[in-house]
Amino acid sequence: MALSIAGATAASASVHTARTVNYVALGDSYASGPGIPTQVDSTCARSDQNYPSLLAAARNWQLTDVSCSGATTTALAGPQGTKAPQLDALGADTDVVTLTIGGNDIGFSGDLATCAGLTSKNPAGNPCQTFFTSDGTDRLAQRVDDTAPKIAAALDAVHERAPRAKVVVVGYPDLFPDDGVGCTSSAVPLAAGDFAYLRDTEKKLNAMIAGQASAHGAAYVDTYTPTVGHDMCKPAGERWIEPLVAAAPAAPAHPNAQGQQAMAAAVENSVHCVAHRR
């Protein structure tokens, strides 16, 4: 049978409470919530206020959260340090899976550090874009393309391990001003002309992930659109993404507690039914 997540009827709600929904969260630091209180796994920098925890609490689902900072698609099928492969958390009794992955495969955190280091050379220009396109090829865009088959293989593996589960791929929230107008500062040391380039790179990544989700039997949740206007350039209280020099208890260039709440809401609003075993 199928249960509605949003606007459930009283009848379906009673069925929902009668049977536990087994939910497994997979992914990287955008799922684990590094730095956000309270941290419950120091190795993976995982918070009990990350979007999987908030979603599970809102729906009264039984959560197994193996999301882990630094995870790549490789960490899904293989060990990540002392941690077991994330896919080991899946089984025939898994009902729902969320997956946030891909950013570390393209090395985006390291790319931001590279861009920040180039800013002083031309703070009003676009030294980061110039660096990554100096050979006539956009190397960041190429990394996105190269990651596509890895996402495809990861989704196929999830389906194999959890054949009855509803698989939901969760995209990345809006990190940079959507209008491309930057905020070069000590907290956001990126050159003015590079904000649009980095925004476009993130959009390429999300578009690729959405395409792979569609092609491999998974739903895609857009967390970018509902977080526009709350990027790292906004002041404290308005931003849901911390700048490169974080002020709130969260990792740099990552969602803060409000950002994780927004991601949880996007997942809950976008997923309309959960497949259940009879």
Coordinates of C-alpha atoms in Angstrom, one line a residue:
M1 CA 0.0 0.0 0.0
A2 CA 1.1 3.6 -0.2
L3 CA 1.0 6.3 2.5
S4 CA 0.8 10.0 1.9
I5 CA 3.4 12.0 3.6
A6 CA 1.9 15.4 3.1
G7 CA -1.8 15.8 3.9
A8 CA -2.4 12.2 5.0
T9 CA -6.0 11.2 5.5
A10 CA -7.1 10.0 8.9
A11 CA -7.3 6.5 7.6
S12 CA -3.8 6.5 6.2
A13 CA -2.5 8.1 9.3
S14 CA -3.8 5.3 11.4
V15 CA -2.1 2.8 9.1
H16 CA 1.1 4.9 9.4
T17 CA 1.1 4.7 13.1
A18 CA 0.3 0.9 13.0
R19 CA 3.5 0.0 11.2
T20 CA 7.0 1.4 11.7
V21 CA 8.6 3.0 8.6
N22 CA 12.3 2.0 8.4
Y23 CA 14.2 5.0 7.1
V24 CA 17.9 4.9 6.2
A25 CA 19.9 8.2 5.5
L26 CA 22.9 8.0 3.4
G27 CA 25.3 10.7 2.2
D28 CA 27.9 13.3 3.0
S29 CA 28.3 16.3 5.3
Y30 CA 25.2 18.1 3.8
A31 CA 23.2 15.3 5.3
S32 CA 25.2 14.7 8.5
G33 CA 25.2 18.3 9.7
P34 CA 28.8 18.9 10.9
G35 CA 29.1 21.4 13.8
I36 CA 25.4 21.7 14.5
P37 CA 24.5 20.9 18.1
T38 CA 24.2 18.2 19.2
Q39 CA 27.0 16.2 17.5
V40 CA 26.3 12.5 18.1
D41 CA 29.0 11.0 16.0
S42 CA 32.4 12.7 16.1
T43 CA 33.9 10.5 13.4
C44 CA 31.2 11.5 10.9
A45 CA 30.5 14.9 12.3
R46 CA 26.8 14.0 12.5
S47 CA 24.2 16.0 14.3
D48 CA 20.9 14.9 15.8
Q49 CA 19.4 18.0 14.2
N50 CA 20.4 17.2 10.7
Y51 CA 17.6 16.9 8.1
P52 CA 17.3 13.1 8.4
S53 CA 16.8 13.4 12.1
L54 CA 14.2 16.2 11.7
L55 CA 12.4 14.3 9.0
A56 CA 12.3 11.1 11.0
A57 CA 11.0 12.9 14.0
A58 CA 8.3 14.7 12.1
R59 CA 7.1 11.5 10.5
N60 CA 7.7 9.2 13.4
W61 CA 9.9 7.0 11.3
Q62 CA 12.6 4.6 12.6
L63 CA 15.9 6.2 11.5
T64 CA 19.2 4.6 10.7
D65 CA 21.5 7.5 9.9
V66 CA 24.9 6.6 8.4
S67 CA 25.5 9.9 6.7
C68 CA 29.1 10.9 7.2
S69 CA 31.2 14.0 6.5
G70 CA 33.7 13.6 3.7
A71 CA 31.7 10.8 2.1
T72 CA 32.0 10.2 -1.7
T73 CA 30.2 7.6 -3.8
T74 CA 33.1 5.3 -3.0
A75 CA 32.2 5.5 0.7
L76 CA 28.8 4.1 0.0
A77 CA 30.1 0.7 -1.1
G78 CA 33.4 0.7 0.7
P79 CA 34.6 1.6 4.2
Q80 CA 35.1 5.2 5.2
G81 CA 37.9 5.1 7.7
T82 CA 36.7 2.9 10.6
K83 CA 33.1 3.2 9.4
A84 CA 31.4 0.3 7.5
P85 CA 30.1 0.9 4.0
Q86 CA 27.0 3.0 4.1
L87 CA 25.1 0.6 1.9
D88 CA 25.4 -2.0 4.7
A89 CA 22.7 -0.2 6.5
L90 CA 20.2 -1.1 3.8
G91 CA 18.1 -4.3 3.6
A92 CA 14.9 -5.9 2.4
D93 CA 13.0 -4.2 5.2
T94 CA 14.1 -0.7 4.3
D95 CA 11.1 1.5 3.4
V96 CA 12.7 4.9 2.7
V97 CA 16.2 6.0 1.7
T98 CA 17.5 9.5 1.3
L99 CA 20.8 10.1 -0.4
T100 CA 22.9 13.3 -0.6
I101 CA 26.1 12.7 -2.4
G102 CA 28.3 14.0 -5.2
G103 CA 29.8 17.2 -3.9
N104 CA 32.9 15.5 -2.5
D105 CA 33.3 13.5 -5.7
I106 CA 33.9 16.8 -7.6
G107 CA 36.1 18.1 -4.7
F108 CA 34.0 21.2 -4.2
S109 CA 35.2 22.0 -0.7
G110 CA 38.8 22.0 -1.9
D111 CA 37.8 24.0 -5.0
L112 CA 36.4 26.7 -2.7
A113 CA 39.6 26.8 -0.8
T114 CA 41.5 27.2 -4.1
C115 CA 39.2 30.0 -5.2
A116 CA 39.6 31.8 -1.8
G117 CA 43.4 31.6 -2.2
L118 CA 43.2 33.2 -5.6
T119 CA 41.0 36.1 -4.6
S120 CA 43.8 38.5 -3.6
K121 CA 45.2 38.4 -7.1
N122 CA 42.1 40.0 -8.5
P123 CA 39.3 40.6 -6.0
A124 CA 37.1 42.4 -8.4
G125 CA 37.6 39.9 -11.2
N126 CA 37.1 36.2 -11.7
P127 CA 40.5 34.5 -10.9
C128 CA 38.8 31.2 -9.8
Q129 CA 37.0 30.8 -13.1
T130 CA 40.1 31.8 -15.0
F131 CA 42.1 29.2 -13.1
F132 CA 39.6 26.3 -13.7
T133 CA 39.1 27.2 -17.4
S134 CA 42.7 28.1 -18.3
D135 CA 43.2 25.1 -20.7
G136 CA 40.0 25.9 -22.6
T137 CA 38.0 23.3 -20.7
D138 CA 35.9 24.0 -17.6
R139 CA 37.5 21.5 -15.3
L140 CA 34.8 21.8 -12.6
A141 CA 32.1 21.1 -15.2
Q142 CA 34.1 18.2 -16.4
R143 CA 34.3 16.8 -12.9
V144 CA 30.5 17.0 -12.7
D145 CA 30.2 15.0 -15.9
D146 CA 32.7 12.5 -14.7
T147 CA 30.7 12.0 -11.5
A148 CA 27.4 11.1 -13.3
P149 CA 28.2 7.4 -13.8
K150 CA 29.3 7.2 -10.1
I151 CA 25.9 8.5 -9.0
A152 CA 24.2 6.1 -11.4
A153 CA 26.1 3.1 -10.0
A154 CA 25.3 4.3 -6.4
L155 CA 21.6 4.4 -7.1
D156 CA 21.6 1.0 -8.7
A157 CA 23.4 -0.4 -5.7
V158 CA 20.8 1.2 -3.3
H159 CA 18.0 -0.4 -5.3
E160 CA 19.8 -3.7 -5.2
R161 CA 20.2 -3.6 -1.4
A162 CA 16.8 -2.1 -0.7
P163 CA 14.5 -3.3 -3.5
R164 CA 11.3 -2.2 -1.9
A165 CA 12.4 1.2 -0.7
K166 CA 11.3 4.6 -1.9
V167 CA 14.7 6.2 -2.9
V168 CA 14.9 10.0 -2.6
V169 CA 18.0 11.9 -3.8
V170 CA 18.4 15.2 -2.0
G171 CA 20.1 18.0 -3.9
Y172 CA 22.3 20.7 -2.5
P173 CA 20.9 24.0 -1.1
D174 CA 21.7 27.4 -2.5
L175 CA 25.3 28.3 -1.4
F176 CA 25.8 31.5 -3.4
P177 CA 23.6 34.5 -4.3
D178 CA 21.3 33.2 -7.1
D179 CA 21.6 36.6 -8.8
G180 CA 25.3 36.2 -9.1
V181 CA 26.1 39.4 -7.1
G182 CA 28.7 38.5 -4.5
C183 CA 29.8 39.7 -1.1
T184 CA 33.6 39.6 -1.1
S185 CA 34.7 39.9 2.5
S186 CA 37.0 38.4 5.1
A187 CA 34.2 35.9 5.9
V188 CA 33.5 35.1 2.2
P189 CA 36.9 35.5 0.5
L190 CA 35.8 34.9 -3.0
A191 CA 36.4 37.3 -5.9
A192 CA 33.3 39.4 -7.0
G193 CA 33.3 37.9 -10.5
D194 CA 33.5 34.3 -9.3
F195 CA 30.2 34.1 -7.5
A196 CA 28.2 33.5 -10.7
Y197 CA 30.7 30.9 -11.9
L198 CA 30.5 29.0 -8.6
R199 CA 26.7 29.3 -8.6
D200 CA 26.5 27.9 -12.1
T201 CA 28.8 25.0 -11.1
E202 CA 26.5 24.1 -8.2
K203 CA 23.5 24.2 -10.5
K204 CA 25.3 21.9 -13.0
L205 CA 25.9 19.5 -10.1
N206 CA 22.3 19.5 -9.0
A207 CA 21.0 19.2 -12.6
M208 CA 23.3 16.2 -13.1
I209 CA 22.2 14.5 -9.9
A210 CA 18.5 15.2 -10.7
G211 CA 19.0 13.6 -14.1
Q212 CA 20.6 10.5 -12.7
A213 CA 17.9 10.2 -10.1
S214 CA 15.2 10.3 -12.8
A215 CA 17.1 7.8 -15.0
H216 CA 17.6 5.3 -12.1
G217 CA 14.2 5.0 -10.5
A218 CA 14.6 7.6 -7.7
A219 CA 12.8 10.8 -6.7
Y220 CA 14.8 14.1 -6.6
V221 CA 14.3 16.8 -4.0
D222 CA 15.2 20.3 -5.0
T223 CA 16.6 22.0 -1.9
Y224 CA 18.2 24.8 -4.0
T225 CA 15.0 26.7 -4.9
P226 CA 13.5 26.9 -1.4
T227 CA 16.8 28.2 0.0
V228 CA 17.3 31.0 -2.5
G229 CA 17.7 34.2 -0.6
H230 CA 19.4 32.5 2.3
D231 CA 22.9 32.0 0.9
M232 CA 26.2 32.6 2.6
C233 CA 26.2 36.3 1.7
K234 CA 23.1 37.0 3.8
P235 CA 23.5 38.4 7.4
A236 CA 23.2 36.2 10.4
G237 CA 19.7 35.3 11.1
E238 CA 18.8 35.4 7.4
R239 CA 21.4 33.0 6.0
W240 CA 20.9 29.2 6.2
I241 CA 24.4 28.6 4.7
E242 CA 27.4 29.6 6.7
P243 CA 30.2 31.6 5.0
L244 CA 33.7 30.3 4.4
V245 CA 34.5 31.6 7.9
A246 CA 31.6 30.2 9.8
A247 CA 29.9 32.2 12.6
A248 CA 27.2 29.9 13.7
P249 CA 27.9 26.4 15.0
A250 CA 28.1 24.7 11.6
A251 CA 30.8 23.9 9.1
P252 CA 32.0 26.5 6.6
A253 CA 29.9 26.6 3.4
H254 CA 27.4 24.2 4.9
P255 CA 23.8 24.5 6.1
N256 CA 23.4 25.7 9.7
A257 CA 20.6 24.5 11.9
Q258 CA 18.1 26.6 9.9
G259 CA 19.4 25.3 6.7
Q260 CA 19.0 21.7 7.8
Q261 CA 15.4 22.6 8.9
A262 CA 14.8 23.9 5.4
M263 CA 16.2 20.8 3.8
A264 CA 14.0 18.6 6.0
A265 CA 11.0 20.6 5.0
A266 CA 11.8 20.4 1.3
V267 CA 12.1 16.6 1.6
E268 CA 8.9 16.3 3.4
N269 CA 7.0 18.6 1.0
S270 CA 8.4 16.8 -2.1
V271 CA 7.9 13.2 -1.2
H272 CA 4.2 12.3 -1.6
C273 CA 4.1 8.6 -0.9
V274 CA 6.1 5.9 0.7
A275 CA 5.9 2.4 -0.5
H276 CA 5.2 -0.2 2.2
R277 CA 5.5 -3.9 2.3
R278 CA 2.2 -5.7 2.9

